[in-house]
């Protein structure tokens, strides 16, 4: 892992972990502590009531404490992926990362616990003692063979789920991939020959699960660092590997690969040679899961076997076997039904849920999440994407149901349909809301011109944009300055090779640009001489002209200078889309409670009712690109006619205009913010509201309200801001703010690319 990190990624990762505060986690109270009574309830003397209730009935701990939603991620750092035995302290960033994934994907709280013991007895003693604190234990990065015995003994001792994700998480996804690959190739699991390269924890767990799914041990051949695992082999054998020892004279991977239907690689890059693949059975499944370099690269395998079905552990190829596909949702289901363990039935249920999800006809929601091109079941879609929003909706209920049916659930769920519906609260409720935009942008990158091409944030963003294949960058700036700063920041991108540069002082299109600028602004005081000067000195003008002429598909500016100055240039050169009356700015804030779009945060001080309706309609179209259904609230200081002020009347009239033009949109107003965000509050005020659930598009009556709401939400809720997204333009042109980060530039690049794709369609 370490040797594959670029200098840019290394420095960026260290800054990410260091600022604005060290690490990736914090503990936040869930109850108010604003006065003496709150303190008396939370601690002494009121807390005694909760303690006494749990002492009388231990099951009450699930209702009175955070235990049932709290998982321990435990490691001793002896087998950290790609880094080996680096010790518990050095493994802490990995465990914090695992905690973040639990929280982001499934809303599960985690304490990461790094422990020093290395022997089985010591590890078991430490972890078992934690049972009163946690609802589940996730063992992580503990080396084999100790991990097998540790997990076995803890599962026998503890009455909460214990799950070694390195083993079972990988195994479950592999099981789903095998299930679907065999369906495509028309083979039966009890008849296929399976060859494994690697005999560590993950590989053996995969084989054990495949056997429990119907594979026959006599059809499984294993090779490790010492060659084929055969009966009587004296080296590197243990009780967990022994069941796969074959009575064979074969001694190398090359000896056993012939006629294999499934290759399972959890070993080292390059061990599976093309000539070996050529000797596999028809339509073979190749699971080349070594990271970062697979046992064989997909293109090399397909060169000799075009019929091969291929999975890797990498995100840049189809069919990524990624543990995040299952572990958050398995724990979600297990915790919610109060399971005392995660048994084979629950793992089988997860396998079937994942496999079935890949075979589903993509829904409209999923199609939107994938930029309108949802993957369909086939050789390149054997398993779902880790970012498929339906994963939690399928896996958690399936696991909970299996836990109940197998008798390990202490709190059976009465109505699984209602439970499944409740899980939608986790969908899109994280920073991963940008994933649909990234997926769509990667599918068809477009040319994006950056006005401030010399800015460090743009240069770092360009590196990420190129690495992820989001866009084709065009940077405006002095080539010598751009090159020197690239070297100073340790970036690997190069002008001319990776991106185009527009040099304001020396570009062959200069005359065409200033002539066009004069044509557009000649009746606004732009003389030929002034046009020539501005096109040499104003990068926003240059970017807008490039966009107008078709030399770029989208533009991004605004990292330096005031928003309105940039907007004046964009308004003159890019102009408004046909039929649109004014620009407006849509700002996205991603909070712990979800993603909310606020409009108009930058442009019009006091929009008319017609302006408000127009910006709501335009905002809705942008929101759909995120895979979300827009739910629009026209906000005011009053609720549904409770005030008869100019502002309230304006928002009332805006709703009528909006409904006349777009009756298909889900919108209501005028309403207060609490009515927009709380269905219960809204129900008390107006039971027949057109709006259902929480509003996610908040349209403000004026610029003051919108900008203040945006800034307060961003700061007080520690929200992740995205934007502003300039809407209403004839082409994608976005004006950022001075405070934007490199990540913010990357996010806006993806948005601009998808907007350009949509405009072309």
CSV table of C-alpha atoms in Angstrom, one decimal, residues 433-687:
chain,number,residue,atom,x,y,z
A,433,UNK,CA,-24.3,11.9,-2.1
A,434,UNK,CA,-21.8,13.1,-4.7
A,435,UNK,CA,-21.2,9.6,-5.9
A,436,UNK,CA,-24.0,9.6,-8.6
A,437,UNK,CA,-22.4,12.8,-10.1
A,438,UNK,CA,-18.9,11.2,-10.1
A,439,UNK,CA,-20.2,8.0,-11.7
A,440,UNK,CA,-22.0,9.9,-14.4
A,441,UNK,CA,-19.0,12.3,-15.0
A,442,UNK,CA,-16.6,9.4,-15.4
A,443,UNK,CA,-18.8,7.8,-18.0
A,444,UNK,CA,-18.4,10.7,-20.4
A,445,UNK,CA,-15.8,13.3,-19.3
A,446,UNK,CA,-16.2,16.8,-20.7
A,447,UNK,CA,-13.8,19.8,-21.1
A,448,UNK,CA,-13.8,22.0,-18.1
A,449,UNK,CA,-12.0,25.4,-18.2
A,450,UNK,CA,-10.7,26.8,-14.8
A,451,UNK,CA,-10.2,30.6,-14.8
A,452,UNK,CA,-7.8,30.5,-11.8
A,453,UNK,CA,-5.5,27.9,-13.3
A,454,UNK,CA,-2.5,29.0,-11.2
A,455,UNK,CA,-4.3,28.6,-7.9
A,456,UNK,CA,-3.1,25.8,-5.7
A,457,UNK,CA,-6.6,24.5,-5.1
A,458,UNK,CA,-7.3,24.3,-8.8
A,459,UNK,CA,-4.0,22.5,-9.4
A,460,UNK,CA,-4.7,20.0,-6.7
A,461,UNK,CA,-8.2,19.5,-8.0
A,462,UNK,CA,-6.9,19.0,-11.5
A,463,UNK,CA,-4.7,16.2,-10.2
A,464,UNK,CA,-7.7,14.4,-8.6
A,465,UNK,CA,-10.0,15.1,-11.6
A,466,UNK,CA,-7.4,13.5,-13.9
A,467,UNK,CA,-6.8,10.5,-11.6
A,468,UNK,CA,-10.5,9.8,-11.3
A,469,UNK,CA,-11.3,10.5,-14.9
A,470,UNK,CA,-13.9,13.1,-14.2
A,471,UNK,CA,-13.1,15.7,-16.8
A,472,UNK,CA,-10.6,17.1,-19.3
A,473,UNK,CA,-9.1,20.1,-17.6
A,474,UNK,CA,-8.2,23.4,-19.3
A,475,UNK,CA,-6.3,25.7,-17.1
A,476,UNK,CA,-6.0,29.5,-17.7
A,477,UNK,CA,-2.6,30.9,-16.5
A,478,UNK,CA,1.0,31.5,-17.3
A,479,UNK,CA,2.6,28.1,-18.2
A,480,UNK,CA,5.8,28.8,-16.3
A,481,UNK,CA,3.9,29.6,-13.1
A,482,UNK,CA,1.7,26.6,-13.5
A,483,UNK,CA,4.7,24.3,-14.0
A,484,UNK,CA,6.7,25.7,-11.1
A,485,UNK,CA,3.7,25.4,-8.7
A,486,UNK,CA,3.0,21.8,-9.8
A,487,UNK,CA,6.6,21.0,-8.9
A,488,UNK,CA,6.4,22.9,-5.6
A,489,UNK,CA,3.2,21.0,-4.6
A,490,UNK,CA,4.6,17.6,-5.6
A,491,UNK,CA,2.0,17.0,-8.2
A,492,UNK,CA,2.5,14.5,-11.1
A,493,UNK,CA,0.3,16.2,-13.7
A,494,UNK,CA,1.9,17.9,-16.6
A,495,UNK,CA,0.7,20.7,-19.0
A,496,UNK,CA,0.3,19.6,-22.6
A,497,UNK,CA,0.3,15.9,-21.6
A,498,UNK,CA,-2.5,15.8,-19.1
A,499,UNK,CA,-4.3,19.1,-19.6
A,500,UNK,CA,-4.5,22.1,-21.9
A,501,UNK,CA,-3.3,25.6,-20.9
A,502,UNK,CA,-4.7,28.9,-22.2
A,503,UNK,CA,-1.9,31.4,-21.8
A,504,UNK,CA,-3.5,34.9,-21.5
A,505,UNK,CA,-0.3,36.5,-22.8
A,506,UNK,CA,0.2,34.2,-25.8
A,507,UNK,CA,-2.7,32.2,-27.2
A,508,UNK,CA,-3.3,31.8,-31.0
A,509,UNK,CA,-7.0,32.4,-30.4
A,510,UNK,CA,-6.4,35.8,-28.9
A,511,UNK,CA,-7.8,37.8,-31.8
A,512,UNK,CA,-10.9,35.6,-32.1
A,513,UNK,CA,-11.5,36.0,-28.4
A,514,UNK,CA,-11.2,39.8,-28.1
A,515,UNK,CA,-13.2,40.2,-31.3
A,516,UNK,CA,-16.0,38.1,-29.9
A,517,UNK,CA,-15.9,40.0,-26.6
A,518,UNK,CA,-16.1,43.3,-28.4
A,519,UNK,CA,-19.1,42.1,-30.4
A,520,UNK,CA,-20.9,41.1,-27.2
A,521,UNK,CA,-20.0,44.2,-25.2
A,522,UNK,CA,-19.6,46.9,-27.9
A,523,UNK,CA,-22.9,48.6,-26.9
A,524,UNK,CA,-21.9,48.4,-23.2
A,525,UNK,CA,-18.9,50.5,-23.4
A,526,UNK,CA,-16.4,47.8,-24.5
A,527,UNK,CA,-14.2,49.5,-27.1
A,528,UNK,CA,-11.8,47.4,-29.2
A,529,UNK,CA,-8.8,48.6,-27.2
A,530,UNK,CA,-10.5,47.8,-23.9
A,531,UNK,CA,-11.6,44.4,-25.3
A,532,UNK,CA,-8.0,43.6,-26.2
A,533,UNK,CA,-6.8,44.6,-22.7
A,534,UNK,CA,-9.4,42.7,-20.8
A,535,UNK,CA,-8.9,39.5,-22.8
A,536,UNK,CA,-5.2,39.7,-21.8
A,537,UNK,CA,-5.9,40.2,-18.1
A,538,UNK,CA,-9.4,38.9,-17.0
A,539,UNK,CA,-9.3,35.1,-16.7
A,540,UNK,CA,-13.0,34.9,-16.1
A,541,UNK,CA,-13.7,36.6,-19.4
A,542,UNK,CA,-11.3,34.2,-21.1
A,543,UNK,CA,-13.0,31.2,-19.6
A,544,UNK,CA,-16.4,32.5,-20.5
A,545,UNK,CA,-15.3,33.2,-24.1
A,546,UNK,CA,-13.9,29.7,-24.4
A,547,UNK,CA,-17.2,28.3,-23.2
A,548,UNK,CA,-19.2,30.5,-25.5
A,549,UNK,CA,-17.0,29.5,-28.6
A,550,UNK,CA,-17.3,25.8,-27.8
A,551,UNK,CA,-13.6,25.5,-26.9
A,552,UNK,CA,-14.8,24.1,-23.5
A,553,UNK,CA,-18.0,22.4,-22.3
A,554,UNK,CA,-18.1,24.0,-18.8
A,555,UNK,CA,-16.3,26.7,-16.8
A,556,UNK,CA,-15.4,27.2,-13.2
A,557,UNK,CA,-14.3,30.5,-11.7
A,558,UNK,CA,-14.6,32.6,-8.5
A,559,UNK,CA,-11.8,31.4,-6.3
A,560,UNK,CA,-10.5,35.0,-6.4
A,561,UNK,CA,-12.5,38.2,-6.3
A,562,UNK,CA,-16.1,39.0,-5.6
A,563,UNK,CA,-19.0,36.8,-6.8
A,564,UNK,CA,-20.9,39.6,-8.5
A,565,UNK,CA,-17.8,40.7,-10.5
A,566,UNK,CA,-17.6,37.2,-12.0
A,567,UNK,CA,-21.3,37.1,-12.5
A,568,UNK,CA,-21.3,40.3,-14.6
A,569,UNK,CA,-18.8,38.6,-17.0
A,570,UNK,CA,-20.7,35.4,-17.2
A,571,UNK,CA,-24.0,37.2,-17.7
A,572,UNK,CA,-22.6,39.2,-20.6
A,573,UNK,CA,-20.7,36.4,-22.4
A,574,UNK,CA,-22.5,33.1,-21.5
A,575,UNK,CA,-25.9,34.5,-21.0
A,576,UNK,CA,-29.2,33.0,-19.9
A,577,UNK,CA,-30.8,29.9,-21.2
A,578,UNK,CA,-33.7,30.4,-23.5
A,579,UNK,CA,-36.9,31.4,-21.7
A,580,UNK,CA,-35.0,32.1,-18.4
A,581,UNK,CA,-35.4,35.5,-16.8
A,582,UNK,CA,-32.5,35.5,-14.2
A,583,UNK,CA,-29.6,33.7,-12.8
A,584,UNK,CA,-29.8,32.2,-9.3
A,585,UNK,CA,-27.4,30.3,-7.0
A,586,UNK,CA,-28.2,26.9,-5.5
A,587,UNK,CA,-26.1,25.8,-2.5
A,588,UNK,CA,-25.9,22.3,-1.2
A,589,UNK,CA,-25.2,21.6,2.5
A,590,UNK,CA,-24.6,18.0,3.5
A,591,UNK,CA,-25.5,17.6,7.2
A,592,UNK,CA,-25.8,14.7,9.6
A,593,UNK,CA,-29.5,14.9,9.0
A,594,UNK,CA,-29.3,14.8,5.2
A,595,UNK,CA,-28.6,16.9,2.2
A,596,UNK,CA,-30.4,20.2,1.7
A,597,UNK,CA,-30.4,22.6,-1.2
A,598,UNK,CA,-30.8,26.3,-0.4
A,599,UNK,CA,-31.8,28.9,-3.1
A,600,UNK,CA,-30.9,31.7,-3.9
A,601,UNK,CA,-27.8,32.2,-1.8
A,602,UNK,CA,-25.8,34.6,-4.0
A,603,UNK,CA,-27.6,36.5,-6.8
A,604,UNK,CA,-31.0,38.3,-6.5
A,605,UNK,CA,-31.5,40.6,-3.4
A,606,UNK,CA,-35.3,40.6,-3.6
A,607,UNK,CA,-36.7,38.2,-6.2
A,608,UNK,CA,-40.2,38.6,-7.5
A,609,UNK,CA,-42.8,35.8,-7.2
A,610,UNK,CA,-42.0,34.9,-10.8
A,611,UNK,CA,-38.3,34.7,-10.1
A,612,UNK,CA,-38.9,32.5,-7.0
A,613,UNK,CA,-41.0,30.1,-9.1
A,614,UNK,CA,-38.4,30.0,-11.8
A,615,UNK,CA,-35.5,29.3,-9.5
A,616,UNK,CA,-37.5,26.5,-7.8
A,617,UNK,CA,-38.1,24.8,-11.1
A,618,UNK,CA,-34.4,25.1,-12.2
A,619,UNK,CA,-33.3,23.9,-8.7
A,620,UNK,CA,-35.5,20.8,-9.0
A,621,UNK,CA,-33.8,19.8,-12.3
A,622,UNK,CA,-30.3,20.0,-10.6
A,623,UNK,CA,-31.5,18.1,-7.6
A,624,UNK,CA,-32.6,15.2,-9.8
A,625,UNK,CA,-29.0,14.8,-11.0
A,626,UNK,CA,-28.1,13.7,-7.5
A,627,UNK,CA,-30.5,10.8,-7.7
A,628,UNK,CA,-32.9,12.6,-5.4
A,629,UNK,CA,-36.6,13.5,-5.7
A,630,UNK,CA,-36.9,17.2,-5.2
A,631,UNK,CA,-39.2,18.2,-2.3
A,632,UNK,CA,-39.6,22.0,-2.5
A,633,UNK,CA,-40.5,24.3,0.4
A,634,UNK,CA,-41.1,28.0,-0.3
A,635,UNK,CA,-40.1,29.4,3.0
A,636,UNK,CA,-41.4,32.5,4.9
A,637,UNK,CA,-41.8,33.8,8.4
A,638,UNK,CA,-45.4,32.6,8.4
A,639,UNK,CA,-47.3,29.3,7.7
A,640,UNK,CA,-49.9,28.9,5.1
A,641,UNK,CA,-51.5,32.4,5.3
A,642,UNK,CA,-50.8,33.1,9.0
A,643,UNK,CA,-49.2,36.4,8.0
A,644,UNK,CA,-50.3,38.8,5.4
A,645,UNK,CA,-47.0,40.6,4.7
A,646,UNK,CA,-45.5,41.4,1.4
A,647,UNK,CA,-43.0,38.6,1.7
A,648,UNK,CA,-45.6,36.0,2.7
A,649,UNK,CA,-47.9,37.1,-0.2
A,650,UNK,CA,-44.9,36.8,-2.6
A,651,UNK,CA,-44.2,33.2,-1.6
A,652,UNK,CA,-47.9,32.4,-1.8
A,653,UNK,CA,-48.1,33.7,-5.3
A,654,UNK,CA,-44.8,32.0,-6.2
A,655,UNK,CA,-46.4,28.6,-5.3
A,656,UNK,CA,-49.3,29.2,-7.5
A,657,UNK,CA,-47.1,30.1,-10.5
A,658,UNK,CA,-44.9,27.1,-9.7
A,659,UNK,CA,-47.9,24.7,-9.6
A,660,UNK,CA,-49.3,26.2,-12.8
A,661,UNK,CA,-46.1,25.7,-14.7
A,662,UNK,CA,-45.0,22.4,-13.1
A,663,UNK,CA,-47.8,20.6,-11.4
A,664,UNK,CA,-45.7,17.4,-11.4
A,665,UNK,CA,-43.3,18.9,-8.8
A,666,UNK,CA,-43.8,18.2,-5.1
A,667,UNK,CA,-43.9,21.6,-3.5
A,668,UNK,CA,-45.7,23.7,-1.0
A,669,UNK,CA,-45.6,27.1,0.8
A,670,UNK,CA,-45.5,29.6,2.2
A,671,UNK,CA,-44.2,27.8,5.3
A,672,UNK,CA,-41.8,28.2,8.2
A,673,UNK,CA,-38.6,26.2,8.2
A,674,UNK,CA,-39.7,23.8,11.0
A,675,UNK,CA,-42.8,23.0,8.9
A,676,UNK,CA,-40.6,22.3,5.9
A,677,UNK,CA,-38.3,19.9,7.8
A,678,UNK,CA,-40.7,18.2,10.1
A,679,UNK,CA,-43.7,16.3,8.7
A,680,UNK,CA,-45.1,16.1,12.2
A,681,UNK,CA,-45.0,19.9,12.7
A,682,UNK,CA,-46.5,20.4,9.3
A,683,UNK,CA,-49.3,18.0,9.9
A,684,UNK,CA,-50.4,20.0,12.9
A,685,UNK,CA,-50.6,23.2,10.8
A,686,UNK,CA,-51.9,21.9,7.5
A,687,UNK,CA,-52.9,18.2,7.2
